[in-house]
Short mmCIF file of C-alpha atoms in Angstrom, two decimals:
data_model
loop_
_atom_site.label_atom_id
_atom_site.label_comp_id
_atom_site.label_asym_id
_atom_site.label_seq_id
_atom_site.Cartn_x
_atom_site.Cartn_y
_atom_site.Cartn_z
CA UNK A 60 -122.08 -112.50 13.71
CA UNK A 61 -121.88 -108.95 11.47
CA UNK A 62 -119.45 -109.84 8.49
CA UNK A 63 -120.19 -106.14 6.53
CA UNK A 64 -117.46 -103.84 7.08
CA UNK A 65 -118.23 -100.65 8.67
CA UNK A 66 -118.84 -97.77 6.41
CA UNK A 67 -119.03 -95.49 8.57
CA UNK A 68 -115.12 -96.20 9.65
CA UNK A 69 -112.34 -93.88 8.00
CA UNK A 70 -110.01 -95.96 4.96
CA UNK A 71 -106.89 -94.21 6.04
CA UNK A 72 -104.91 -95.69 7.86
CA UNK A 73 -103.47 -92.83 9.90
CA UNK A 74 -100.27 -94.39 11.45
CA UNK A 75 -97.59 -92.79 13.28
CA UNK A 76 -94.69 -91.45 10.67
CA UNK A 77 -92.40 -91.01 13.58
CA UNK A 78 -90.91 -93.56 14.75
CA UNK A 79 -90.36 -94.92 11.13
CA UNK A 80 -89.25 -91.61 9.79
CA UNK A 81 -85.98 -91.39 12.88
CA UNK A 82 -85.12 -94.45 11.89
CA UNK A 83 -84.87 -93.79 8.25
CA UNK A 84 -83.19 -90.45 8.78
CA UNK A 85 -80.44 -92.12 11.15
CA UNK A 86 -79.80 -94.76 7.56
CA UNK A 87 -79.58 -92.16 5.69
CA UNK A 88 -76.63 -90.89 8.53
CA UNK A 89 -75.28 -93.20 8.07
CA UNK A 90 -74.83 -94.25 4.90
CA UNK A 91 -73.72 -90.21 4.60
CA UNK A 92 -70.60 -90.91 6.71
CA UNK A 93 -70.05 -94.08 5.70
CA UNK A 94 -69.97 -93.82 1.72
CA UNK A 95 -66.76 -92.58 0.06
CA UNK A 96 -67.02 -92.27 -3.54
CA UNK A 97 -64.42 -93.46 -5.45
CA UNK A 98 -62.26 -91.47 -7.33
CA UNK A 99 -62.16 -92.24 -10.42
CA UNK A 100 -58.28 -92.78 -11.26
CA UNK A 101 -58.69 -95.82 -8.81
CA UNK A 102 -59.56 -98.33 -11.52
CA UNK A 103 -61.40 -101.30 -10.12
CA UNK A 104 -57.58 -103.96 -9.48
CA UNK A 105 -58.21 -106.17 -6.68
CA UNK A 106 -54.82 -105.17 -5.47
CA UNK A 107 -52.85 -107.14 -3.37
CA UNK A 108 -53.89 -108.36 -0.19
CA UNK A 109 -50.28 -106.23 2.09
CA UNK A 110 -50.54 -104.45 5.38
CA UNK A 111 -48.17 -102.01 3.62
CA UNK A 112 -45.79 -99.18 5.34
CA UNK A 113 -47.19 -96.85 8.14
CA UNK A 114 -46.01 -94.31 6.00
CA UNK A 115 -44.68 -90.63 8.00
CA UNK A 116 -48.01 -88.45 5.96
CA UNK A 117 -50.47 -89.91 2.92
CA UNK A 118 -50.04 -87.44 0.08
CA UNK A 119 -52.55 -87.69 -2.80
CA UNK A 120 -50.71 -89.33 -5.66
CA UNK A 121 -50.56 -87.35 -8.23
CA UNK A 122 -49.87 -89.72 -10.90
CA UNK A 123 -51.87 -93.27 -10.07
CA UNK A 124 -51.12 -95.87 -12.95
CA UNK A 125 -53.50 -99.07 -12.53
CA UNK A 126 -52.34 -102.93 -13.80
CA UNK A 127 -55.24 -105.00 -14.22
CA UNK A 128 -54.83 -108.23 -14.30
CA UNK A 129 -54.72 -108.97 -17.53
CA UNK A 130 -51.82 -105.64 -18.33
CA UNK A 131 -53.77 -103.43 -19.52
CA UNK A 132 -52.99 -100.32 -18.01
CA UNK A 133 -55.09 -97.34 -17.21
CA UNK A 134 -54.75 -93.69 -15.71
CA UNK A 135 -57.98 -91.90 -15.23
CA UNK A 136 -60.76 -93.76 -16.43
CA UNK A 137 -58.49 -94.81 -19.75
CA UNK A 138 -57.31 -97.48 -20.96
CA UNK A 139 -53.69 -96.15 -22.76
CA UNK A 140 -50.55 -97.53 -24.04
CA UNK A 141 -47.48 -98.12 -22.29
CA UNK A 142 -46.18 -95.11 -23.92
CA UNK A 143 -48.90 -93.18 -24.32
CA UNK A 144 -49.37 -93.19 -19.87
CA UNK A 145 -45.15 -92.47 -20.26
CA UNK A 146 -45.82 -89.64 -22.32
CA UNK A 147 -47.95 -88.29 -19.49
CA UNK A 148 -45.23 -89.52 -16.64
CA UNK A 149 -43.02 -86.81 -18.76
CA UNK A 150 -45.36 -84.26 -18.53
CA UNK A 151 -45.41 -84.20 -15.15
CA UNK A 152 -41.90 -85.18 -14.46
CA UNK A 153 -41.70 -81.00 -16.07
CA UNK A 154 -44.89 -80.10 -14.06
CA UNK A 155 -42.09 -80.70 -11.03
CA UNK A 156 -39.46 -78.39 -13.11
CA UNK A 157 -38.02 -82.60 -13.65
CA UNK A 158 -37.26 -83.25 -10.04
CA UNK A 159 -37.77 -87.27 -10.79
CA UNK A 160 -37.69 -87.22 -6.64
CA UNK A 161 -40.84 -85.06 -6.48
CA UNK A 162 -42.65 -87.54 -8.90
CA UNK A 163 -45.47 -88.72 -6.77
CA UNK A 164 -46.55 -91.95 -8.42
CA UNK A 165 -48.62 -94.84 -7.45
CA UNK A 166 -48.28 -98.06 -8.89
CA UNK A 167 -51.76 -99.52 -8.04
CA UNK A 168 -51.60 -103.33 -9.46
CA UNK A 169 -53.40 -106.67 -9.52
CA UNK A 170 -52.24 -108.51 -7.76
CA UNK A 171 -52.57 -111.41 -9.95
CA UNK A 172 -51.53 -109.38 -13.45
CA UNK A 173 -47.76 -110.76 -14.51
CA UNK A 174 -45.38 -109.38 -13.18
CA UNK A 175 -44.22 -108.76 -16.57
CA UNK A 176 -46.10 -105.45 -17.21
CA UNK A 177 -44.89 -104.45 -13.86
CA UNK A 178 -41.34 -104.72 -14.76
CA UNK A 179 -41.84 -103.58 -18.23
CA UNK A 180 -43.56 -99.90 -16.79
CA UNK A 181 -40.84 -100.20 -13.10
CA UNK A 182 -37.47 -100.40 -16.76
CA UNK A 183 -39.06 -97.92 -18.48
CA UNK A 184 -39.81 -95.23 -15.72
CA UNK A 185 -35.76 -96.31 -14.50
CA UNK A 186 -34.62 -95.06 -18.07
CA UNK A 187 -36.20 -91.23 -16.83
CA UNK A 188 -34.53 -91.51 -13.22
CA UNK A 189 -37.79 -91.80 -12.21
CA UNK A 190 -36.02 -93.96 -8.75
CA UNK A 191 -39.42 -94.26 -6.47
CA UNK A 192 -43.68 -95.29 -6.99
CA UNK A 193 -45.00 -96.60 -4.00
CA UNK A 194 -47.34 -100.04 -4.86
CA UNK A 195 -50.88 -100.59 -4.20
CA UNK A 196 -51.75 -102.89 -1.60
CA UNK A 197 -55.57 -103.67 0.32
CA UNK A 198 -55.25 -103.96 3.74
CA UNK A 199 -56.72 -107.39 4.53
CA UNK A 200 -59.55 -107.58 7.06
CA UNK A 201 -58.79 -107.26 10.92
CA UNK A 202 -55.80 -105.13 10.18
CA UNK A 203 -54.97 -101.14 10.08
CA UNK A 204 -52.11 -100.43 6.69
CA UNK A 205 -48.46 -100.39 8.10
CA UNK A 206 -50.01 -102.41 11.39
CA UNK A 207 -47.39 -105.40 11.04
CA UNK A 208 -45.22 -103.68 8.35
CA UNK A 209 -43.33 -100.76 10.42
CA UNK A 210 -39.95 -100.55 10.33
CA UNK A 211 -37.63 -99.27 13.53
CA UNK B 101 -104.31 -51.89 2.74
CA UNK B 102 -105.10 -54.83 5.13
CA UNK B 103 -101.98 -55.76 7.31
CA UNK B 104 -103.82 -56.84 9.99
CA UNK B 105 -103.43 -61.80 9.65
CA UNK B 106 -107.34 -62.72 9.58
CA UNK B 107 -108.60 -64.48 12.85
CA UNK B 108 -109.75 -67.13 11.31
CA UNK B 109 -108.37 -70.12 10.68
CA UNK B 110 -108.25 -71.74 13.78
CA UNK B 111 -106.57 -75.13 15.84
CA UNK B 112 -103.07 -76.42 15.22
CA UNK B 113 -100.80 -75.67 12.88
CA UNK B 114 -100.38 -79.04 10.13
CA UNK B 115 -97.02 -79.88 8.91
CA UNK B 116 -96.93 -81.53 6.26
CA UNK B 117 -94.93 -84.90 6.49
CA UNK B 118 -95.72 -86.58 2.37
CA UNK B 119 -93.30 -85.26 0.23
CA UNK B 120 -90.43 -84.89 3.20
CA UNK B 121 -90.94 -88.68 3.27
CA UNK B 122 -90.90 -89.01 -0.35
CA UNK B 123 -87.17 -87.36 -0.34
CA UNK B 124 -85.73 -89.03 2.29
CA UNK B 125 -87.11 -92.45 0.85
CA UNK B 126 -85.35 -91.75 -2.30
CA UNK B 127 -82.11 -90.43 -0.80
CA UNK B 128 -82.02 -94.32 1.18
CA UNK B 129 -82.27 -96.18 -2.28
CA UNK B 130 -79.89 -93.94 -4.00
CA UNK B 131 -77.39 -94.27 -1.06
CA UNK B 132 -77.80 -98.42 -0.98
CA UNK B 133 -77.83 -98.65 -4.26
CA UNK B 134 -74.62 -96.38 -4.64
CA UNK B 135 -73.22 -97.91 -1.71
CA UNK B 136 -69.99 -100.07 -2.26
CA UNK B 137 -67.65 -101.75 0.24
CA UNK B 138 -64.23 -100.60 -0.62
CA UNK B 139 -61.26 -102.26 1.21
CA UNK B 140 -58.63 -99.57 2.73
CA UNK B 141 -55.57 -99.04 1.11
CA UNK B 142 -51.95 -98.83 2.26
CA UNK B 143 -48.37 -98.95 0.37
CA UNK B 144 -45.46 -100.76 0.37
CA UNK B 145 -42.84 -97.59 -0.52
CA UNK B 146 -39.69 -99.97 -2.49
CA UNK B 147 -36.25 -97.75 -4.79
CA UNK B 148 -36.16 -99.48 -8.13
CA UNK B 149 -33.13 -99.98 -9.51
CA UNK B 150 -31.86 -101.82 -12.23
CA UNK B 151 -29.86 -105.22 -12.36
CA UNK B 152 -27.44 -103.06 -13.51
CA UNK B 153 -27.25 -100.56 -10.37
CA UNK B 154 -27.14 -104.01 -8.34
CA UNK B 155 -24.35 -105.52 -8.88
CA UNK B 156 -22.56 -103.24 -9.68
CA UNK B 157 -21.60 -102.26 -6.22
CA UNK B 158 -18.91 -103.55 -4.47
CA UNK B 159 -18.48 -106.33 -2.50
CA UNK B 160 -18.94 -104.92 0.96
CA UNK B 161 -21.92 -103.44 0.52
CA UNK B 162 -23.75 -106.54 -1.86
CA UNK B 163 -27.11 -106.11 -0.21
CA UNK B 164 -28.40 -109.73 0.18
CA UNK B 165 -31.52 -110.90 -2.58
CA UNK B 166 -34.75 -112.14 -2.86
CA UNK B 167 -35.52 -113.39 -5.99
CA UNK B 168 -39.12 -113.72 -6.72
CA UNK B 169 -39.49 -116.71 -9.22
CA UNK B 170 -41.92 -119.81 -9.98
CA UNK B 171 -41.44 -122.44 -9.76
CA UNK B 172 -43.39 -126.14 -10.38
CA UNK B 173 -45.86 -122.75 -11.74
CA UNK B 174 -45.82 -122.03 -7.51
CA UNK B 175 -44.41 -118.75 -7.25
CA UNK B 176 -41.12 -119.12 -5.03
CA UNK B 177 -38.87 -117.20 -2.78
CA UNK B 178 -34.49 -117.92 -3.41
CA UNK B 179 -32.57 -116.17 -0.82
CA UNK B 180 -28.95 -117.40 -1.15
CA UNK B 181 -29.34 -121.27 -1.98
CA UNK B 182 -33.22 -121.27 0.19
CA UNK B 183 -35.35 -121.22 -2.04
CA UNK B 184 -39.41 -121.22 0.03
CA UNK B 185 -43.55 -120.55 -0.76
CA UNK B 186 -44.06 -118.86 2.74
CA UNK B 187 -44.00 -115.30 3.24
CA UNK B 188 -44.03 -115.87 7.11
CA UNK B 189 -40.43 -118.47 6.20
CA UNK B 190 -39.23 -115.44 4.60
CA UNK B 191 -39.80 -113.09 6.87
CA UNK B 192 -38.08 -115.27 9.19
CA UNK B 193 -34.76 -116.45 7.75
CA UNK B 194 -35.16 -112.05 7.02
CA UNK B 195 -34.67 -111.34 10.62
CA UNK B 196 -32.07 -112.78 10.74
CA UNK B 197 -29.64 -111.16 8.09
CA UNK B 198 -28.43 -107.21 8.86
CA UNK B 199 -30.42 -104.05 8.17
CA UNK B 200 -27.46 -102.14 7.17
CA UNK B 201 -27.17 -102.78 3.72
CA UNK B 202 -30.86 -103.57 2.81
CA UNK B 203 -32.13 -105.53 0.20
CA UNK B 204 -33.26 -106.96 -2.74
CA UNK B 205 -36.30 -108.11 -3.85
CA UNK B 206 -35.71 -108.86 -7.44
CA UNK B 207 -39.06 -110.34 -10.17
CA UNK B 208 -38.57 -112.06 -13.08
CA UNK B 209 -41.28 -113.63 -15.70
CA UNK B 210 -44.75 -114.42 -15.01
CA UNK B 211 -44.81 -114.56 -11.78
CA UNK B 212 -48.38 -112.37 -10.41
CA UNK B 213 -47.58 -109.48 -8.57
CA UNK B 214 -48.75 -110.42 -5.35
CA UNK B 215 -45.31 -113.05 -4.85
CA UNK B 216 -43.35 -110.22 -5.43
CA UNK B 217 -45.47 -107.24 -2.79
CA UNK B 218 -44.83 -110.46 -0.58
CA UNK B 219 -41.57 -110.29 -0.13
CA UNK B 220 -41.34 -107.20 -0.23
CA UNK B 221 -43.93 -106.25 2.79
CA UNK B 222 -41.53 -109.45 4.20
CA UNK B 223 -38.63 -107.61 4.16
CA UNK B 224 -40.35 -104.44 6.28
CA UNK B 225 -42.13 -106.57 8.58
CA UNK B 226 -38.65 -108.28 9.36
CA UNK B 227 -37.48 -104.73 9.57
CA UNK B 228 -35.60 -103.40 6.62
CA UNK B 229 -35.69 -99.70 5.65
CA UNK B 230 -33.91 -99.92 2.61
CA UNK B 231 -35.43 -102.04 0.38
CA UNK B 232 -35.14 -101.85 -3.68
CA UNK B 233 -37.16 -102.74 -6.29
CA UNK B 234 -35.31 -104.63 -9.28
CA UNK B 235 -36.96 -105.43 -12.52
CA UNK B 236 -35.38 -108.67 -14.54
CA UNK B 237 -35.69 -109.86 -17.46
CA UNK B 238 -35.98 -113.78 -17.46
#
């Protein structure tokens, strides 16, 4: 038996790359289509799992207020006090001509945060005549937004 | 000047794939590392009212009030004399009520946020169009 290597063969392996490149392209296309870049305005909070409502039109909220589990308010990636948040709300109200109905406000509160923090914010909003808001929820697995909660 | 292309080079054109594959692999690694699963989000849109507004209505138009409170450390819902802990029980009960006057969800104290959203969702699921949230003092 001959165990020594045949030195006449070239040592570079010439594999067919076509199928591998195909596969890699498919993976890239998959990641490109499924990736959604997280908006900076949305903090990482564990939202309450509800199907929510079937909204006629989905608008991009002008103000997004996040409430973390320990009750901290986060707006656009900044940790703010309630007064600071309200001054931003006031600025936004001024930009819509003081018409509170036109203010599109989304509150994303952590499911385990105390209601005290949400209530504090709600009371201060009511003082500014803001009578409508949107509460962010996470759609449970296997459900669709507004799935079971469509109003007749 | 000689514009005529040289005909010395013969044989098939060879495409160098190494750099392209490098870039593709880098892109692939970037997407694998940066991808995070985010569940789809939805919204609940209750109206907002103060406790004073809610109680200042005429008796004929007084809507049903669901209190979200904590009983023995468990988030619970109280509707009239009935107290329940399950969202589906609340939905079933709300389904039997008249829908015209609307429903008020009143949350107070250290109850977790999900208890209030459970009540709001139950009201929507029961068919109420007019759902109002009232922040209450403990």
